[in-house]
Coordinates of C-alpha atoms and ligand atoms in Angstrom, one line a residue:
Chain E
M1 CA 0.3 0.0 0.6
S2 CA 2.7 2.7 -1.7
H3 CA 0.3 4.6 -3.2
F4 CA -2.6 7.0 -2.9
S5 CA -6.1 5.1 -4.0
L6 CA -8.1 8.8 -5.5
T7 CA -11.1 6.0 -6.1
A8 CA -10.6 5.0 -1.4
A9 CA -10.6 8.5 -1.3
V10 CA -13.3 8.9 -3.3
N11 CA -15.8 6.0 -1.2
Y12 CA -14.8 7.4 2.0
F13 CA -16.2 10.7 1.2
F14 CA -19.9 9.5 0.0
N15 CA -19.4 6.6 3.6
Y16 CA -22.6 7.0 5.4
F17 CA -20.7 6.8 8.9
L18 CA -18.3 9.3 7.8
M19 CA -21.3 12.2 6.5
K20 CA -23.3 11.2 9.3
G21 CA -20.5 12.8 11.0
V22 CA -20.8 16.1 9.4
L23 CA -23.8 16.2 10.5
V24 CA -23.1 16.4 14.2
T25 CA -19.6 18.6 13.3
I26 CA -22.7 21.1 11.7
G27 CA -25.0 20.1 14.9
L28 CA -22.1 21.3 17.3
T29 CA -21.0 24.7 15.4
V30 CA -24.6 25.9 14.6
A31 CA -25.4 24.9 18.4
A32 CA -22.3 26.5 19.9
V33 CA -22.6 29.5 18.1
V34 CA -26.6 29.6 18.4
G35 CA -24.9 29.2 22.5
G36 CA -22.3 31.2 22.5
L37 CA -24.3 34.8 21.0
I38 CA -26.6 33.9 23.4
L39 CA -23.8 33.7 26.3
G40 CA -21.5 36.4 24.6
M41 CA -24.2 38.6 24.5
G42 CA -24.6 38.7 28.1
I43 CA -21.2 39.4 29.2
A44 CA -20.1 41.7 27.0
L45 CA -23.6 43.3 28.5
L46 CA -22.0 43.2 32.4
R47 CA -18.6 44.2 31.0
M48 CA -20.3 47.4 29.4
S49 CA -21.8 47.8 32.7
S50 CA -20.8 50.8 34.7
N51 CA -20.9 48.5 38.0
P52 CA -17.3 47.7 38.9
V53 CA -18.5 43.9 40.1
L54 CA -20.1 42.8 37.0
A55 CA -17.5 44.5 34.8
G56 CA -15.1 43.1 36.1
A57 CA -16.8 39.3 36.5
A58 CA -17.0 39.6 33.1
R59 CA -13.7 40.8 32.6
L60 CA -12.3 37.5 34.6
Y61 CA -14.0 34.5 32.3
I62 CA -12.6 36.1 28.6
W63 CA -9.9 36.4 30.8
F64 CA -9.6 32.4 31.4
F65 CA -11.6 31.3 28.9
R66 CA -8.8 33.4 25.6
G67 CA -6.3 32.3 28.0
T68 CA -6.4 28.6 29.1
P69 CA -6.2 25.8 25.9
L70 CA -10.4 24.7 24.3
L71 CA -8.6 20.9 24.4
I72 CA -8.0 21.2 28.8
Q73 CA -11.2 22.6 29.3
L74 CA -13.3 20.2 27.3
V75 CA -11.1 17.4 29.1
V76 CA -11.4 19.1 32.5
I77 CA -14.9 19.0 31.9
Y78 CA -15.3 15.8 30.9
S79 CA -13.4 13.2 32.9
G80 CA -13.1 16.1 35.9
L81 CA -16.3 17.6 36.5
P82 CA -17.7 14.1 38.1
Q83 CA -14.9 13.6 40.1
L84 CA -16.9 16.5 42.0
G85 CA -20.5 14.4 41.5
I86 CA -20.8 16.7 38.3
K87 CA -21.9 14.3 34.9
F88 CA -23.2 14.7 31.6
S89 CA -23.4 13.3 28.5
V90 CA -20.9 13.0 26.3
I91 CA -21.9 15.6 23.5
T92 CA -24.2 18.1 26.6
C93 CA -20.4 18.2 28.2
A94 CA -18.5 19.2 24.4
L95 CA -21.3 21.4 23.9
V96 CA -20.6 23.2 27.3
G97 CA -16.8 23.3 26.3
L98 CA -17.8 24.7 23.1
I99 CA -20.0 27.4 23.5
L100 CA -18.2 28.3 27.1
N101 CA -15.0 28.7 24.6
E102 CA -17.2 30.4 22.6
A103 CA -18.9 33.3 24.2
A104 CA -15.4 34.7 25.9
Y105 CA -14.4 35.9 22.1
L106 CA -18.2 36.4 20.6
A107 CA -18.1 38.7 23.9
E108 CA -15.9 41.1 23.0
I109 CA -16.8 40.8 19.6
V110 CA -20.1 42.0 20.1
R111 CA -18.3 45.0 23.3
S112 CA -16.1 45.9 20.6
G113 CA -19.1 46.5 17.4
F114 CA -21.1 48.3 20.0
M115 CA -18.3 49.9 21.2
A116 CA -17.9 51.5 17.7
V117 CA -21.0 52.7 17.4
S118 CA -20.3 57.0 17.8
A119 CA -22.2 58.0 20.2
G120 CA -23.9 61.2 18.6
Q121 CA -26.3 58.1 17.8
R122 CA -27.7 57.5 21.1
E123 CA -27.7 60.9 21.6
A124 CA -29.6 61.9 18.9
A125 CA -32.7 58.9 20.1
W126 CA -32.6 60.1 22.9
A127 CA -33.1 63.8 22.2
L128 CA -35.6 62.1 19.2
S129 CA -37.6 60.9 22.6
L130 CA -36.7 57.0 21.3
S131 CA -37.2 54.7 24.2
P132 CA -34.3 52.6 25.3
W133 CA -35.8 49.3 23.6
V134 CA -36.1 51.4 20.7
T135 CA -32.9 53.1 20.6
F136 CA -31.7 50.0 21.2
R137 CA -33.1 47.6 18.8
R138 CA -33.5 50.9 15.6
V139 CA -30.9 52.4 15.5
T140 CA -27.9 50.6 18.2
L141 CA -27.7 46.8 17.6
P142 CA -28.0 46.9 13.6
Q143 CA -25.2 49.5 13.3
A144 CA -22.7 47.0 15.8
F145 CA -24.4 44.2 14.5
R146 CA -23.1 44.8 10.5
L147 CA -18.8 45.8 11.8
M148 CA -19.7 42.4 13.8
I149 CA -19.7 40.9 10.2
P150 CA -17.0 40.4 10.1
P151 CA -14.6 39.0 13.0
L152 CA -18.2 36.7 13.8
G153 CA -18.3 34.9 10.3
N154 CA -14.3 34.6 11.7
S155 CA -14.4 33.5 14.9
I156 CA -17.2 31.3 13.5
N157 CA -15.2 29.5 11.1
S158 CA -12.4 28.8 13.8
L159 CA -15.3 27.2 15.6
L160 CA -16.0 25.1 12.9
K161 CA -12.9 23.4 13.2
A162 CA -12.4 23.5 16.9
T163 CA -15.4 21.5 17.0
S164 CA -12.5 18.5 16.0
L165 CA -11.5 18.9 19.4
A166 CA -14.9 17.1 20.7
S167 CA -13.1 14.4 19.4
V168 CA -11.3 14.0 22.0
I169 CA -13.4 13.4 24.3
S170 CA -15.2 10.6 21.6
V171 CA -18.1 13.1 20.2
E172 CA -18.4 11.0 17.8
E173 CA -17.8 13.9 15.0
L174 CA -16.6 14.2 11.7
M175 CA -13.5 14.1 13.1
R176 CA -13.6 11.2 15.3
R177 CA -15.7 8.6 12.8
S178 CA -12.6 9.6 10.5
D179 CA -10.0 8.5 12.9
M180 CA -12.6 4.9 13.6
L181 CA -12.1 4.9 10.1
M182 CA -8.9 4.8 9.3
Q183 CA -8.0 2.6 12.4
E184 CA -10.1 -0.3 10.5
H185 CA -9.0 0.1 7.5
F186 CA -5.4 1.9 8.1
Q187 CA -6.4 4.1 4.7
I188 CA -4.4 7.2 6.6
L189 CA -4.3 9.6 3.8
E190 CA -7.4 8.3 2.0
V191 CA -9.9 8.7 5.0
Y192 CA -8.5 12.3 6.1
A193 CA -8.0 13.4 2.7
A194 CA -12.5 13.1 2.8
A195 CA -12.4 14.0 6.2
T196 CA -10.1 17.7 4.7
A197 CA -12.7 17.9 1.9
Y198 CA -15.9 17.6 4.1
Y199 CA -14.4 20.5 6.4
L200 CA -12.8 22.7 3.0
I201 CA -16.7 22.6 2.0
L202 CA -17.9 23.5 5.4
T203 CA -15.6 26.4 5.8
S204 CA -16.5 27.7 2.2
V205 CA -19.9 27.5 2.6
W206 CA -19.5 29.4 5.5
D207 CA -16.9 32.4 3.8
A208 CA -19.4 32.1 1.3
V209 CA -22.8 33.0 3.5
Q210 CA -20.9 35.5 5.5
R211 CA -20.5 37.8 1.8
R212 CA -23.4 37.4 1.9
L213 CA -24.2 39.0 5.0
E214 CA -21.8 41.2 4.5
K215 CA -23.7 43.0 1.5
H216 CA -27.1 42.5 2.8
F217 CA -25.5 44.7 5.9
G218 CA -23.8 46.5 4.6
R219 CA -25.5 47.8 2.0
S220 CA -27.1 51.7 3.3
S221 CA -23.1 52.1 4.8
V222 CA -22.2 53.2 7.5
A223 CA -19.3 54.6 5.3
K224 CA -18.2 58.2 6.3
S225 CA -16.8 58.0 1.9
R226 CA -19.1 58.9 -0.5
K227 CA -18.6 57.7 -3.2
V228 CA -18.6 54.0 -1.4
A229 CA -22.6 55.1 -0.5
T230 CA -23.4 56.0 -4.2
A231 CA -21.8 52.7 -5.5
A232 CA -24.6 51.1 -4.2
P233 CA -27.4 52.1 -4.7
V234 CA -30.9 51.4 -3.0
T235 CA -34.6 51.4 -4.5
R236 CA -37.8 51.1 -2.8
A237 CA -37.8 47.0 -3.4
S238 CA -34.7 46.6 -2.2
A239 CA -34.8 49.0 1.4
E240 CA -38.1 47.5 2.1
A241 CA -36.9 43.8 1.5
R242 CA -34.9 44.4 4.8
A243 CA -37.6 46.2 6.0
Chain B
M1 CA -69.5 84.5 47.9
S2 CA -69.0 81.3 46.6
Q3 CA -67.6 82.6 43.3
T4 CA -65.5 85.5 44.3
P5 CA -62.1 83.0 45.2
M6 CA -62.8 81.7 42.6
M7 CA -62.0 85.0 40.5
T8 CA -59.5 86.0 42.2
E9 CA -57.6 83.0 42.0
R10 CA -58.3 82.3 38.8
A11 CA -57.4 86.2 37.5
T12 CA -54.1 85.5 39.2
V13 CA -53.3 82.4 38.0
Q14 CA -53.4 82.7 34.2
P15 CA -50.9 85.9 34.5
Q16 CA -48.8 83.1 35.5
L17 CA -49.6 80.9 33.0
R18 CA -49.6 83.1 29.6
E19 CA -45.3 83.7 31.9
V20 CA -43.5 80.6 31.7
P21 CA -40.8 81.0 30.0
A22 CA -39.4 78.1 27.5
V23 CA -36.4 78.0 29.7
R24 CA -35.5 78.3 32.8
M25 CA -32.1 78.4 34.1
E26 CA -31.0 79.5 37.6
A27 CA -28.2 79.1 39.5
V28 CA -27.2 76.1 37.1
Y29 CA -23.7 74.0 37.7
K30 CA -22.0 71.0 35.1
H31 CA -18.7 69.6 36.7
Y32 CA -16.1 66.8 34.3
G33 CA -14.7 65.9 37.3
D34 CA -12.5 68.9 38.6
F35 CA -13.4 71.3 35.9
T36 CA -16.3 73.1 35.7
A37 CA -17.9 73.2 32.5
L38 CA -20.9 75.3 33.8
N39 CA -20.7 77.6 36.5
E40 CA -23.4 79.3 37.6
I41 CA -25.6 80.2 35.1
D42 CA -28.8 82.1 34.7
L43 CA -31.2 81.6 31.5
K44 CA -34.2 82.6 30.4
V45 CA -35.6 82.2 26.8
A46 CA -39.6 83.2 26.4
K47 CA -41.4 81.0 24.2
G48 CA -41.1 81.7 20.6
E49 CA -37.6 83.5 21.3
K50 CA -34.5 83.0 19.1
I51 CA -31.3 82.9 21.1
V52 CA -28.3 82.2 19.5
V53 CA -24.7 81.1 21.5
C54 CA -21.6 81.9 20.9
G55 CA -18.4 82.1 22.8
P56 CA -14.4 80.2 22.7
S57 CA -14.4 77.1 22.2
G58 CA -14.5 74.9 25.6
S59 CA -17.0 78.3 27.6
G60 CA -19.6 75.8 26.9
K61 CA -22.2 76.0 24.9
S62 CA -22.6 73.2 23.7
T63 CA -22.7 71.7 27.5
L64 CA -25.7 74.1 28.1
I65 CA -27.5 73.2 25.2
R66 CA -27.5 69.8 25.9
C67 CA -28.4 70.5 29.4
I68 CA -31.7 71.6 28.5
N69 CA -32.2 68.6 26.8
H70 CA -30.7 66.3 29.1
I71 CA -28.8 64.6 27.0
E72 CA -25.4 66.1 30.2
K73 CA -26.7 66.0 33.2
H74 CA -26.2 69.0 35.3
D75 CA -25.5 68.9 38.9
E76 CA -26.7 71.8 41.1
G77 CA -29.1 74.0 40.1
L78 CA -32.7 74.3 38.5
I79 CA -33.5 74.1 34.2
Y80 CA -37.4 73.6 34.2
V81 CA -38.5 73.8 29.8
N82 CA -42.0 73.9 29.8
G83 CA -42.4 74.6 33.2
V84 CA -41.4 71.7 33.6
E85 CA -38.5 70.8 36.2
L86 CA -35.8 68.5 34.7
D87 CA -35.0 66.7 37.9
Y88 CA -34.0 63.4 36.7
Q89 CA -38.0 61.2 37.4
R90 CA -37.8 59.7 33.5
K91 CA -41.1 60.9 32.6
N92 CA -40.1 63.9 33.4
I93 CA -37.0 63.6 30.4
D94 CA -38.8 62.6 29.3
A95 CA -41.9 64.9 28.9
V96 CA -38.2 67.9 28.2
R97 CA -37.5 65.7 25.4
R98 CA -41.1 65.5 23.9
D99 CA -40.3 69.6 23.7
T100 CA -37.0 70.0 22.4
G101 CA -35.9 68.9 19.2
M102 CA -32.6 69.1 18.8
V103 CA -29.5 69.3 15.5
F104 CA -26.9 68.4 15.8
Q105 CA -22.4 69.1 14.4
S106 CA -22.2 66.9 13.0
F107 CA -25.7 65.6 11.7
N108 CA -26.6 62.0 13.6
L109 CA -28.3 60.3 11.2
F110 CA -29.4 57.0 11.3
P111 CA -26.9 55.6 8.3
H112 CA -28.8 52.2 7.8
M113 CA -31.5 54.0 7.3
T114 CA -33.4 55.6 4.4
V115 CA -34.4 59.3 5.0
L116 CA -37.7 58.2 4.8
E117 CA -37.4 56.7 8.4
N118 CA -35.1 58.3 9.3
C119 CA -37.9 61.2 9.6
T120 CA -40.6 58.0 10.5
L121 CA -38.9 55.9 13.7
A122 CA -39.4 58.3 16.4
P123 CA -43.1 59.2 15.2
M124 CA -44.2 55.8 14.8
T125 CA -42.2 54.5 17.6
A126 CA -42.3 56.9 20.4
N127 CA -45.7 58.1 19.4
G128 CA -47.4 55.2 18.3
M129 CA -48.3 56.9 14.0
S130 CA -48.8 54.0 12.0
E131 CA -46.4 54.2 8.7
A132 CA -48.3 55.9 7.0
E133 CA -49.7 59.2 9.0
A134 CA -45.6 58.6 10.1
E135 CA -44.9 58.4 6.6
D136 CA -47.2 61.8 5.2
L137 CA -45.7 64.0 8.1
A138 CA -42.6 63.1 6.9
M139 CA -42.9 64.3 3.3
H140 CA -44.1 67.3 4.9
F141 CA -40.6 68.0 6.9
L142 CA -38.5 67.0 4.6
T143 CA -40.8 69.3 2.1
K144 CA -40.5 72.2 3.7
V145 CA -37.0 71.6 3.8
R146 CA -37.4 71.1 0.4
I147 CA -35.1 67.8 -0.4
P148 CA -38.4 65.6 -0.3
D149 CA -36.9 63.7 -4.1
Q150 CA -34.3 62.4 -1.3
A151 CA -36.7 60.3 0.7
E152 CA -35.2 56.8 -0.7
K153 CA -31.8 57.9 0.8
Y154 CA -29.5 57.2 2.5
P155 CA -27.8 59.5 4.6
G156 CA -24.5 59.0 3.3
Q157 CA -25.9 60.1 -0.8
L158 CA -26.6 63.2 0.6
S159 CA -24.7 65.9 0.4
G160 CA -23.5 67.5 4.0
G161 CA -25.7 69.9 3.5
Q162 CA -28.7 67.5 2.5
Q163 CA -27.4 65.8 5.3
Q164 CA -28.6 68.4 8.2
R165 CA -31.6 69.6 6.1
V166 CA -32.9 65.8 6.7
A167 CA -31.5 66.0 11.0
I168 CA -34.0 69.4 10.7
A169 CA -36.9 67.8 9.4
R170 CA -35.7 64.1 11.8
A171 CA -36.5 66.2 14.6
L172 CA -39.8 68.4 13.4
C173 CA -41.2 65.1 13.1
M174 CA -41.8 65.4 16.0
R175 CA -43.8 68.5 16.3
P176 CA -42.0 70.1 19.1
K177 CA -42.2 73.4 20.7
I178 CA -38.2 74.4 21.3
M179 CA -35.8 73.6 18.5
L180 CA -31.8 73.9 20.3
F181 CA -29.3 74.0 17.0
D182 CA -25.6 73.3 18.1
E183 CA -23.4 74.4 15.0
P184 CA -25.7 73.4 12.9
T185 CA -23.6 74.4 10.1
S186 CA -19.5 73.9 11.8
A187 CA -19.0 70.3 9.8
L188 CA -20.6 72.0 6.8
D189 CA -18.6 73.1 3.3
P190 CA -18.7 76.9 3.2
E191 CA -21.7 76.7 -0.4
M192 CA -23.3 74.2 1.8
V193 CA -24.2 76.8 5.0
K194 CA -26.5 78.5 3.6
E195 CA -29.6 76.2 2.8
V196 CA -29.1 74.7 6.4
L197 CA -28.9 78.9 7.1
E198 CA -31.9 79.6 5.2
T199 CA -34.0 76.8 6.5
M200 CA -33.6 77.6 10.3
K201 CA -34.8 80.7 9.3
K202 CA -37.5 79.8 7.8
L203 CA -38.9 78.0 10.9
A204 CA -37.7 81.7 12.7
E205 CA -39.8 82.8 10.7
E206 CA -43.0 80.5 12.0
G207 CA -42.6 81.4 15.4
M208 CA -40.0 79.0 16.5
T209 CA -38.9 78.6 20.6
M210 CA -35.0 78.1 19.3
L211 CA -31.3 78.5 21.0
C212 CA -29.2 78.4 18.8
V213 CA -24.9 77.5 19.6
T214 CA -23.5 79.5 16.0
H215 CA -20.2 81.6 15.1
E216 CA -22.8 82.5 12.2
M217 CA -22.5 86.3 13.0
G218 CA -24.8 87.0 10.0
F219 CA -27.6 84.9 10.5
A220 CA -27.5 85.6 14.2
R221 CA -27.8 89.8 13.6
E222 CA -30.5 88.7 10.5
V223 CA -32.3 86.4 13.1
A224 CA -31.6 86.4 17.5
D225 CA -33.4 88.8 19.5
R226 CA -30.6 87.9 22.5
I227 CA -27.2 87.1 22.0
V228 CA -26.5 85.0 24.9
F229 CA -21.8 85.0 25.0
M230 CA -20.4 82.0 27.0
N231 CA -17.2 82.5 28.7
E232 CA -15.1 79.3 31.2
G233 CA -18.6 78.5 31.3
K234 CA -20.2 81.6 32.2
V235 CA -22.9 83.1 31.1
V236 CA -20.9 86.8 30.7
E237 CA -23.1 89.0 28.2
Q238 CA -26.0 89.2 27.1
A239 CA -27.5 91.8 24.6
A240 CA -29.5 92.7 21.7
P241 CA -27.5 91.7 18.6
E242 CA -26.7 95.3 17.5
E243 CA -26.3 95.4 20.6
F244 CA -24.2 93.2 21.2
F245 CA -22.1 94.1 18.4
K246 CA -21.7 97.2 18.3
H247 CA -21.1 97.8 22.0
P248 CA -19.8 94.0 24.2
K249 CA -19.2 95.4 27.3
S250 CA -16.5 93.0 28.3
E251 CA -12.8 92.8 26.8
R252 CA -13.0 88.9 26.6
A253 CA -16.5 89.2 24.0
R254 CA -14.7 92.7 22.1
T255 CA -11.7 89.6 21.5
F256 CA -13.5 86.7 20.6
L257 CA -15.8 89.2 17.8
D258 CA -12.0 90.9 16.7
Q259 CA -11.4 87.1 16.4
I260 CA -14.5 85.8 14.1
I261 CA -15.0 89.3 11.9
H262 CA -11.0 89.3 11.4
Ligands
LIG1 N1 -17.4 64.3 28.3 C1 -17.1 65.0 29.1 N2 -15.5 64.8 29.7 C2 -15.3 65.8 30.3 N3 -14.8 66.9 29.7 C3 -15.4 67.9 28.9 C4 -16.4 66.1 28.7 N4 -17.1 67.3 27.3 C5 -17.4 68.5 27.6 N5 -15.4 68.1 28.2 C6 -14.2 70.1 28.8 O1 -15.9 71.1 28.9 C7 -15.7 71.7 28.3 C8 -17.4 72.8 27.3 O2 -17.7 71.7 26.5 P1 -18.0 72.1 25.9 O3 -19.7 72.5 26.2 O4 -18.4 71.3 24.3 O5 -17.9 73.8 24.7 P2 -18.2 74.1 23.5 O6 -19.5 74.5 23.4 O7 -18.2 76.1 24.3 O8 -17.0 74.5 22.6 C9 -14.7 71.8 27.3 O9 -12.9 72.2 28.0 C10 -14.9 70.5 27.4 O10 -13.4 69.9 27.0
LIG2 MG1 -19.4 72.9 21.2

């Protein structure tokens, strides 16, 4: 077996067992993004609060989860916590680890997005007697979100690949199932070629989604430059599509 | 017997009601740390009066008018707007903000909304107007500032002068009784200053109560009933325009006028 079998690689690519692993990878990513965004927004709010205790707690959280490897976090949750009598299912352990970790990154992204919206926007909203909720929902959030998309996209790309670490705690996602196939058939290059192709497809699809999001939310052009703005003429129809 | 006291009561209450000033500030202070940005400000603005606030940079002009709609919180003293005291109660702050419209130096239009959406957001969400009503109202004021044809554009697609006129229309859509302007033409290219000042003159002619921070002395001469000159957080001088320009009382006002006129 001193050669690379393309046929075998293609067979692994269409292997049902591996495909199910891909679905688990996608599921882990989506759940971690959603959970991470919700938790991350909460942490970002605490971090921006004027209460020094709350802001300090949020900073401590971010410092801890960004300062330690996800791998250790997963192993501690999976193997370490049972020592204290705290036991979750494998998939719960993976989700808890991924969400806690991702939230730390997303909190910083959310915070910097909101900080980049100028104070003048909020002042204009107050001067117009907009309620705090309307100010947040209609004025600050859309502008902050637009600024968050590029770093958010990068973070999700990293997360997609980081889900492979869950294989270490025996979650049967794409990486783990590749390992299993490999150990069964010893076609190392062929199996990992199929897995690599899947990761590339997933990250490329996400790239395309991210580009579309950027285009969609960037259309109204927060940009000061009039050249940029007039390059994207806006019709009534597209304005309504956005609403 | 029961009628006479009521009559006298009405007779005494009514003239007072008529005299409620648009803005009344009494011994107002504002500090930033150790720095005193407003130092014992006393100011009364009658309904319909047009005030131009001027003074050197950093003298507290912006702080003064931003305290009037509570975008900046004053530390001491009393501020009444149309008889409502700004006493940190949510409902009073809200009432005052509904009575006042503000125009900023940097426009502060919402960049992600069309001109029309900028104008309809507050009437729809804060006043519960229907979309159709709000759009009619917005078009009315956009026509008044002479840019109805830009309604579907985004702020970034407009010139500075157009953006500032949209900002004025957006404020007017809440039907304020007092308009506050903080250097509305300072960020504009010279050729666009006039269109904004014309819009402001029109508002003045319609009887709007206005407080304008501006260094446009031509506008001040033509429109202002009174000039308020500030320096180092204090109101140093208040006078009718002719008097202020011809015979400034303070040395500081004289040097200030020399600097901006030459
Ligand atoms: N948020 C703030 N923090 C600290 N100092 C401030 C703040 N806002 C204004 N100041 C200071 O208060 C003074 C008055 O400011 P401002 O009212 O903006 O002056 P003007 O509008 O007359 O130029 C300035 O010296 C300014 O540096
Ligand atoms: Mg100023």
